Coordinates of C-alpha atoms in Angstrom, one line a residue:
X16 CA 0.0 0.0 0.0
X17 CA 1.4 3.4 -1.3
X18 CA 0.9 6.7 1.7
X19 CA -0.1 8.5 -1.0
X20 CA -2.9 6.9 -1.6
X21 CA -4.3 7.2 1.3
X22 CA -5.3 10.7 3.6
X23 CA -2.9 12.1 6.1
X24 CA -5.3 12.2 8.8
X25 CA -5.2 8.1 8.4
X26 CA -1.8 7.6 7.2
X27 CA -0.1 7.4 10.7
X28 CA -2.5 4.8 11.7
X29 CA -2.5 2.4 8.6
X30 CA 1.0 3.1 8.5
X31 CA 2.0 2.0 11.6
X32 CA -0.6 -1.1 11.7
X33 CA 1.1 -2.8 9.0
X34 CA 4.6 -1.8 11.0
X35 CA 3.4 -3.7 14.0
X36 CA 2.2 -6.8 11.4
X37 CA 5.4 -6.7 10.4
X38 CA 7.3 -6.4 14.4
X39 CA 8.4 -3.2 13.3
X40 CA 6.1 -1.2 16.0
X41 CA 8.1 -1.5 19.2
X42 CA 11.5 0.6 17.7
X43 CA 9.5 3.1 15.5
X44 CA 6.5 4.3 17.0
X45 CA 5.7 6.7 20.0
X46 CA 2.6 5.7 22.0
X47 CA 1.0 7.8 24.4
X48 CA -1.0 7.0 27.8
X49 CA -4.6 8.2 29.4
X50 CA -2.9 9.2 32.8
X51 CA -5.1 6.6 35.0
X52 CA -4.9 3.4 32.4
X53 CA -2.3 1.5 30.1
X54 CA -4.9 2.1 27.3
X55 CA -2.7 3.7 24.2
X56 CA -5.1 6.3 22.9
X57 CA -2.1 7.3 20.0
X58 CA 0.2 5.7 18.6
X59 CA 2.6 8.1 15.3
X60 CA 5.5 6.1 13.4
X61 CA 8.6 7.4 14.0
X62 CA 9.8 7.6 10.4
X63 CA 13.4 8.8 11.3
X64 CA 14.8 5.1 12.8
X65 CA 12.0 3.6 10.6
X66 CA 13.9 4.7 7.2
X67 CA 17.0 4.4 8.7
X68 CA 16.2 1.0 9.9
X69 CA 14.7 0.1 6.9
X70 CA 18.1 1.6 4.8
X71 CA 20.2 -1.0 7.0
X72 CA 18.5 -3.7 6.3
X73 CA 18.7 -2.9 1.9
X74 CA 22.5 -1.8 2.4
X75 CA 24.0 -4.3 5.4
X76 CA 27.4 -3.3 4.3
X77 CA 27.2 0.9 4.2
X78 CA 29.4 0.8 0.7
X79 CA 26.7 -0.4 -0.6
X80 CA 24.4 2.5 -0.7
X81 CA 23.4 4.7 -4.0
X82 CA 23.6 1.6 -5.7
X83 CA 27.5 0.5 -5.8
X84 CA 28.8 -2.9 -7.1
X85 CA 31.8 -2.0 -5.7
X86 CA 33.2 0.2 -3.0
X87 CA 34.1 4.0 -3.5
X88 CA 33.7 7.0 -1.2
X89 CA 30.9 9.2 -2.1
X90 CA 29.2 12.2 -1.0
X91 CA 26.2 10.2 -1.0
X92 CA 27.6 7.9 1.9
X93 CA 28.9 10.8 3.6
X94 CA 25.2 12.2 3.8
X95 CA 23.6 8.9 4.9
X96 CA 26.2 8.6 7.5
X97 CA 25.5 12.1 8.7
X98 CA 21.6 11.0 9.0
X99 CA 22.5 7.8 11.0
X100 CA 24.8 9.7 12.6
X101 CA 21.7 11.9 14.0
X102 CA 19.7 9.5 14.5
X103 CA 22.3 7.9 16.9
X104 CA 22.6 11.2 18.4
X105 CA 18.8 11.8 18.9
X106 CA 18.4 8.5 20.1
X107 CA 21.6 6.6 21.6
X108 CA 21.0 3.8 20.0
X109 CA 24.1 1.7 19.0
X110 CA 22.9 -0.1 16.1
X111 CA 23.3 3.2 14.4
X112 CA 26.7 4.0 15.6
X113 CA 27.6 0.0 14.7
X114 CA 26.6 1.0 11.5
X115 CA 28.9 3.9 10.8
X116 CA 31.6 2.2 12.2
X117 CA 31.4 -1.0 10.2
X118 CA 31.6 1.5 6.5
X119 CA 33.8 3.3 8.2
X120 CA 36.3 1.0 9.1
X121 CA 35.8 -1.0 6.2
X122 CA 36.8 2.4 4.2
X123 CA 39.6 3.8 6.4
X124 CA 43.2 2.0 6.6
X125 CA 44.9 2.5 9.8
X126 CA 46.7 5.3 8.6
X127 CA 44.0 7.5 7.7
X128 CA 43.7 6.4 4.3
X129 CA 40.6 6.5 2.5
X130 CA 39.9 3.6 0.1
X131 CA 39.2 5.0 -3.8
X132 CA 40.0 8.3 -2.7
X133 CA 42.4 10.7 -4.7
X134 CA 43.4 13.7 -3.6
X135 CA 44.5 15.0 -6.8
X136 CA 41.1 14.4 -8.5
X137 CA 40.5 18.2 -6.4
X138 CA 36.5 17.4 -6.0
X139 CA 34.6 19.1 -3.7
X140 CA 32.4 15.8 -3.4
X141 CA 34.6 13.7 -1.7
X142 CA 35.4 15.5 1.1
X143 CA 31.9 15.5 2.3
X144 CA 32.5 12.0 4.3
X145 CA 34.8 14.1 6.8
X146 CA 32.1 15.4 8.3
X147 CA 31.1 12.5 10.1
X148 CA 34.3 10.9 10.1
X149 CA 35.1 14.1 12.8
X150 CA 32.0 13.1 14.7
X151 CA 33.3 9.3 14.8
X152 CA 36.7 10.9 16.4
X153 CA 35.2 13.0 19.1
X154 CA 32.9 9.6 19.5
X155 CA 35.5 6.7 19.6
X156 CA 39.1 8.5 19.8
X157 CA 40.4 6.7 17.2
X158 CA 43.6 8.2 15.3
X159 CA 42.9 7.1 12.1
X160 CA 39.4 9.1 11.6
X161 CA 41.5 12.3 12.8
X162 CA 44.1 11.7 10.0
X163 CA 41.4 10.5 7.1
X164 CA 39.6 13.9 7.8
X165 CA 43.1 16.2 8.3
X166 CA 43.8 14.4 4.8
X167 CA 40.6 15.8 2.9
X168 CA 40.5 19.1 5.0
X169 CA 43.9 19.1 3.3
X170 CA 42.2 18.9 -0.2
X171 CA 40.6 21.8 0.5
X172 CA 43.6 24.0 1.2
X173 CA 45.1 23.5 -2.4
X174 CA 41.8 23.1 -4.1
X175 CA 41.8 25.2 -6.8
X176 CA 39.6 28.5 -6.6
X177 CA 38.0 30.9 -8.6
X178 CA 39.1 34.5 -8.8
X179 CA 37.5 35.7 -5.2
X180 CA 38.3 32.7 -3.8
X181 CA 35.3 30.6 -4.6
X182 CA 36.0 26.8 -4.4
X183 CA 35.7 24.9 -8.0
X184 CA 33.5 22.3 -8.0
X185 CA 36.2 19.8 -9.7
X186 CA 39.2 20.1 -11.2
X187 CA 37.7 18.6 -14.2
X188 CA 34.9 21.8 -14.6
X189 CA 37.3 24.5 -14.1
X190 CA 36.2 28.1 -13.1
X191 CA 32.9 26.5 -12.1
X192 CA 30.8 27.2 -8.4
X193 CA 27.7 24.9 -8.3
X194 CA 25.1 25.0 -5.5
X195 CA 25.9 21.0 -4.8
X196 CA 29.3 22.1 -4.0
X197 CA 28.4 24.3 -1.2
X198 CA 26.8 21.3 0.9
X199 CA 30.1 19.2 -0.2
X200 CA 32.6 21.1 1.4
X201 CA 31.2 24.3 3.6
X202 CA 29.6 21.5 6.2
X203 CA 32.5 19.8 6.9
X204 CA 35.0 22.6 6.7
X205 CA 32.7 24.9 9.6
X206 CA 32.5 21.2 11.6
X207 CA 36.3 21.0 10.9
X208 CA 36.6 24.9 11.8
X209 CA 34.6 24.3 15.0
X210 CA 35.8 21.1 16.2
X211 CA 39.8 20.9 15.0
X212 CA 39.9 24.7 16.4
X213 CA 40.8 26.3 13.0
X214 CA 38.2 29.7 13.4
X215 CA 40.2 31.6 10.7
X216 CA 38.3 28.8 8.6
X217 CA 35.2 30.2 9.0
X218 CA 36.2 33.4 7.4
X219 CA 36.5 31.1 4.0
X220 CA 33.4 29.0 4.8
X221 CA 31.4 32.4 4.8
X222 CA 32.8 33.8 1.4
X223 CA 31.7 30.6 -0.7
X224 CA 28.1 30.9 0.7
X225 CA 28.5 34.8 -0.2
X226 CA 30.0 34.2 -3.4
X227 CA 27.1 31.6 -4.4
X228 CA 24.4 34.3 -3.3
X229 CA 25.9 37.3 -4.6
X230 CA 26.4 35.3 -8.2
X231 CA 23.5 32.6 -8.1
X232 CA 20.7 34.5 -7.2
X233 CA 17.7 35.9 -8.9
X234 CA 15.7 38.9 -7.9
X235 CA 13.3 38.0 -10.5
X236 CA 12.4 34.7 -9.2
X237 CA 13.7 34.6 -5.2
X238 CA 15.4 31.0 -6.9
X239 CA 19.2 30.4 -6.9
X240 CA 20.5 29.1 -10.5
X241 CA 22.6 25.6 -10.1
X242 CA 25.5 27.0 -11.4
X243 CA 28.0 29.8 -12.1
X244 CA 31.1 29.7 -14.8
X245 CA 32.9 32.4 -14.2
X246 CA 35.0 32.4 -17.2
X247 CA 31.4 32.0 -19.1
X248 CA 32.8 29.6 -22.0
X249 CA 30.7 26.7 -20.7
X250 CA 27.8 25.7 -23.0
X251 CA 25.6 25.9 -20.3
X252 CA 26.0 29.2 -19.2
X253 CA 24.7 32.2 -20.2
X254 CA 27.6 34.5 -21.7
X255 CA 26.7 37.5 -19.8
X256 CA 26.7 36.2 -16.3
X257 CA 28.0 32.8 -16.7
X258 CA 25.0 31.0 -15.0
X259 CA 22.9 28.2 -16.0
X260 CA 19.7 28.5 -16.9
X261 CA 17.3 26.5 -14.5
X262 CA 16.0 26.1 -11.2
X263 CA 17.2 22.6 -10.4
X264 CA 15.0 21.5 -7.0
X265 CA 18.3 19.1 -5.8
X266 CA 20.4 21.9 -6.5
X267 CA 18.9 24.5 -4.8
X268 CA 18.1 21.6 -1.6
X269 CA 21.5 21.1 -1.3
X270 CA 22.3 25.0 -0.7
X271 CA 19.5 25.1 1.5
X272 CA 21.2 22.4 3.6
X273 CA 24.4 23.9 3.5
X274 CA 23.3 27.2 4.8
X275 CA 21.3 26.3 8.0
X276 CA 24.0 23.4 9.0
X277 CA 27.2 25.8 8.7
X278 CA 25.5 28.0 11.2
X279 CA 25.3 24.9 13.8
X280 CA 28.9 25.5 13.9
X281 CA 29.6 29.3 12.9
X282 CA 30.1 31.0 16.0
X283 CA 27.7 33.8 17.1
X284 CA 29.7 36.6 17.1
X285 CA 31.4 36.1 13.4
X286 CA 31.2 38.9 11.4
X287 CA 29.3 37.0 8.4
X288 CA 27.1 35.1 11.1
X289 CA 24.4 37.7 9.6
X290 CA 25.2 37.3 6.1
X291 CA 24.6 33.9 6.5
X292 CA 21.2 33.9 8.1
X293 CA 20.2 36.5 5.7
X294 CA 20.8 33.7 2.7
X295 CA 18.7 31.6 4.8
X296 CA 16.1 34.1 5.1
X297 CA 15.9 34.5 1.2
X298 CA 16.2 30.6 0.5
X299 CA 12.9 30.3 2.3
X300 CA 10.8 32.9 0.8
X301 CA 12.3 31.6 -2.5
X302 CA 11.4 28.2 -2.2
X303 CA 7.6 28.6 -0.3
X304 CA 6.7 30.8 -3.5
X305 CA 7.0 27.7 -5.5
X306 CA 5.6 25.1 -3.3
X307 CA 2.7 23.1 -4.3
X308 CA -0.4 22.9 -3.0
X309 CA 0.5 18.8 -2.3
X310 CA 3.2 20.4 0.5
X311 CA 5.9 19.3 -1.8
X312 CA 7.8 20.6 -5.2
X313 CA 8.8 20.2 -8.7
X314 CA 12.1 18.7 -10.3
X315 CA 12.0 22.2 -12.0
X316 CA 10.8 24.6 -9.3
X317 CA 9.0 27.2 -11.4
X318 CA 7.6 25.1 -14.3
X319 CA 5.4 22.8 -12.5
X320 CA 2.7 23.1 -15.1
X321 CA 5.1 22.1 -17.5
X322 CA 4.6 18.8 -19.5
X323 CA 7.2 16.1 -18.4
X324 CA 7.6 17.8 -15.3
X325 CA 7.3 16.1 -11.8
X326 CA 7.1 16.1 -7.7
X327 CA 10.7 15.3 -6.7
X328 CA 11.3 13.9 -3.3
X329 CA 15.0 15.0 -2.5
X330 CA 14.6 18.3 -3.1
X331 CA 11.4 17.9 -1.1
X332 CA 13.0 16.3 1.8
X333 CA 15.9 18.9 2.1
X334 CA 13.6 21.5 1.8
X335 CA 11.3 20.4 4.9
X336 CA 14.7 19.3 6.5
X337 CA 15.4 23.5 5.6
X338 CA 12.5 25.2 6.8
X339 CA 11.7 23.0 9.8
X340 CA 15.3 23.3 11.3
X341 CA 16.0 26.7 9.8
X342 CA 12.0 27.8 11.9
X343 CA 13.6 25.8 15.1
X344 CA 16.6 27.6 15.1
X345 CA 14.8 31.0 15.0
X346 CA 16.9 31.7 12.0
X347 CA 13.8 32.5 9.7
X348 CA 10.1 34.2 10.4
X349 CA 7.7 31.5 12.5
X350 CA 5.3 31.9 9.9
X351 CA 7.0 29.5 7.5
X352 CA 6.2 27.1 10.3
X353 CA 3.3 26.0 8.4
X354 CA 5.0 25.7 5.1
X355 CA 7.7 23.6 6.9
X356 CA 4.9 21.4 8.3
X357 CA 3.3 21.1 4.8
X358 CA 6.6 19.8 3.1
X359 CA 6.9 17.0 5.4
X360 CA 3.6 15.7 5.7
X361 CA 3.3 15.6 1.8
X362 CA 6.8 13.8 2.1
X363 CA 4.4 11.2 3.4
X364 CA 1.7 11.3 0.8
X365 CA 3.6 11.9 -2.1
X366 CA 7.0 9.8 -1.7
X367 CA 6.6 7.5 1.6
X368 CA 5.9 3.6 0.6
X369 CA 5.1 0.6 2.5
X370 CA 7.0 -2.3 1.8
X371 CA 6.1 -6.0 2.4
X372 CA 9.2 -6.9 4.4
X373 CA 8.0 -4.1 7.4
X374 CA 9.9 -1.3 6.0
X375 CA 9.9 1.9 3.9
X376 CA 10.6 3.6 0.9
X377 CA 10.8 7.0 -0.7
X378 CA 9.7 6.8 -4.1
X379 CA 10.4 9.4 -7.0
X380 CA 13.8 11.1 -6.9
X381 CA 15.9 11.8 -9.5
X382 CA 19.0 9.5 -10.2
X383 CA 21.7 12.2 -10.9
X384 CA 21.7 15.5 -12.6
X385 CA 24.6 17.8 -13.2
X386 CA 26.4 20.0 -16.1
X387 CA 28.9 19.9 -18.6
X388 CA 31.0 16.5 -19.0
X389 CA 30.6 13.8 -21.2
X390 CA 28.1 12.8 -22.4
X391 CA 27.5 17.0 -22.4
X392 CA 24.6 17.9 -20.1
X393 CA 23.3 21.7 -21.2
X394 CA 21.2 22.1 -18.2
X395 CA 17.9 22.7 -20.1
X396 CA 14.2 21.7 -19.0
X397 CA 14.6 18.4 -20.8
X398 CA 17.7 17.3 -19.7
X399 CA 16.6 18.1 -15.9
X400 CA 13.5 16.1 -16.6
X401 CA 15.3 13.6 -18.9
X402 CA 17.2 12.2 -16.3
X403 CA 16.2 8.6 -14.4
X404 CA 14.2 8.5 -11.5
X405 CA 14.2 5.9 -8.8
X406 CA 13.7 4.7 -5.3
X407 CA 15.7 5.3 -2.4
X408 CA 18.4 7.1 -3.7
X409 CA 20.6 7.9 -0.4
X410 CA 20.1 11.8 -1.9
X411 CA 16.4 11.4 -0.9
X412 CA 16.9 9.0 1.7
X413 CA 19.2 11.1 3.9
X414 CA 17.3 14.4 3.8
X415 CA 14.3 12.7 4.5
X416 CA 15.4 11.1 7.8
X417 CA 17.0 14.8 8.9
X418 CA 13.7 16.3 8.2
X419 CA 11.5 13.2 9.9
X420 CA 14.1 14.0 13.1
X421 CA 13.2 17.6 12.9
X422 CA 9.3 17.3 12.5
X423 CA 9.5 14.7 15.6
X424 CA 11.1 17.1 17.4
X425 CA 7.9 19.5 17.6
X426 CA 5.0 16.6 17.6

């Protein structure tokens, strides 16, 4: 049985009946109490451990996940481990720090090495694993996670730059700032910045995220473009301001997470502390103007009426992940509480799938997207909606547990 096919009012119930059928009700439900009797008069599915618990059980082996026949480290494992990693955190549960520790010992030599990783590649993507692979330090004390982190912080102090300073997003697509890149290496540097005591850092975490606004966005639409050339000789671009064309949903997300995560770990009195929570404060008008009346949005956020067009669940999920947090925090106007409440609950609708083993699924997200390369992608409407679409893609899968912990947190 799909959630989206049936209402929300009834979707926490059926949901978690066919959880219990399965055993799954004692580790991911709440149930509440009449003060005088044992009676449970509520009982709501707790869909942070029941994804992640559900994600464990399709990828025993964490190298597994976004599909891999083989093992390599990815910014997509870097994200899911985050998510376990706060779901261990929010619930000291040690299946979920057993389960970052199994990838990452499997991934990390005893020297700090990093299986499949090459510093000389200079991608922003692959030094998004440090993140948690600081939090497994401070957690276990373990040399070796210090050193595999000081090694990709390392990256980051030769990667090449543009002009003011604004990290490429590969060696390979030279001159070029993309909004993915932002989450790839701002969230671990202000973690590293914070927690390796390196607060000059954060002077350099703050220009990329000014950079990316003062380039990316659009008065006209309150959207940030995906991307920025600033030597404008890329196809894609536009050859008087070097940016790509479209609203990308992922693209955006993935900014959107970057901003309100750096300021867990900016300290309050920087001087770009503001700046910051300004970009935030824009991100979330932006993205509420374009939100559909389902609670969730489109792969292409201003063209929903557009044929091929179609509800995407990872920029969905970071989005709730976004506003819910980014409402917590204080950061942006409580009014987008309700906007924040509406993403997630159409996450639930729209995306959230029963499955006959007891678990879950998030259904519609989009495989991959990008620009340039080979084969070239040009950015246009019908690549964006061109490319493949499947299920529980760890881009979907992680935002969506970070946005179930959030929403828990306030029901």
């Amino acid at each position: 049985m799909n959630a989206k096919n049936i209402s929300l009012k009834g979707a926490s119930f059926l949901l978690l009946s066919s959880a219990c059928l399965f055993g799954a009700c004692s580790s991911n439900t709440q149930k509440s109490t009449t003060e005088n009797s044992s009676e449970v008069i509520e009982e709501t599915p707790q869909y942070s451990t029941w994804m992640a618990d559900s994600e464990i059980k399709r990828n025993p082996e964490g190298w597994t996940l976004d599909f891999n026949e083989k093992p390599k480290w990815e910014y997509t494992h870097g994200l899911m481990m985050t998510a376990m990693e706060a779901v261990y955190d929010s619930t000291g549960d040690q299946k979920y720090l057993d389960y970052i520790l199994h990838f990452a010992d499997f991934m990390v030599e005893e020297g700090g090495a990093v299986k499949t990783y090459k510093k000389e590649d200079y991608n922003i993507d692959r030094v998004n694993g440090g993140r948690f692979l600081i939090g497994l330090y401070e957690e276990t004390g373990e040399e070796k996670y210090k050193l595999a982190a000081e090694d990709l912080r390392d990256q980051m102090r030769h990667h090449p730059r543009t002009s003011e300073g604004g990290f490429w997003h590969k060696k390979r697509y030279p001159h070029q700032m993309w909004l993915d890149g932002l989450y790839m290496g701002s969230t671990f540097l202000a973690r590293y910045a914070a927690e390796m005591n390196e607060a000059a850092l954060f002077d350099d975490v703050a220009n990329q995220i000014f950079l990316m606004d003062h380039y990316g966005y659009s008065e006209e639409t309150g959207l940030y473009h995906h991307a920025w050339d600033e030597s404008k000789s890329q196809k894609w671009a536009d050859p008087a301001t070097g940016l790509s064309t479209n609203y990308w949903g992922r693209s955006i997300g993935w900014f959107s997470m970057a901003v309100v995560d750096v300021l867990d770990f900016m300290p309050a009195d920087h001087p770009q502390r503001g700046m910051v929570v300004e970009v935030a404060k824009k991100l979330a008008a932006g993205i509420v103007k374009y939100q559909d009346q389902s609670g969730v949005w489109y792969q292409v956020m201003d063209q929903g009426t557009r044929e091929g067009n179609y509800l995407e669940a990872s920029g969905s999920s970071m989005f709730a992940y976004f506003l819910l947090k980014s409402v917590r925090k204080g950061y942006i106007d409580a009014k987008y509480e309700k906007n924040a409440i509406a993403a997630y609950e159409g996450l639930l609708r729209e995306f959230v799938r029963e499955d006959s083993d007891g678990g879950i699924s998030l259904t519609n997200i989009c495989a991959v997207a990008g620009l340039g390369g080979d084969p070239y992608r040009d950015g246009s409407y019908e690549y964006y909606i061109s490319e493949p679409i499947r299920d529980n893609d760890p881009k979907g899968v992680g935002p969506f547990i970070l946005a179930s912990l959030e929403y828990e947190s306030i029901n």
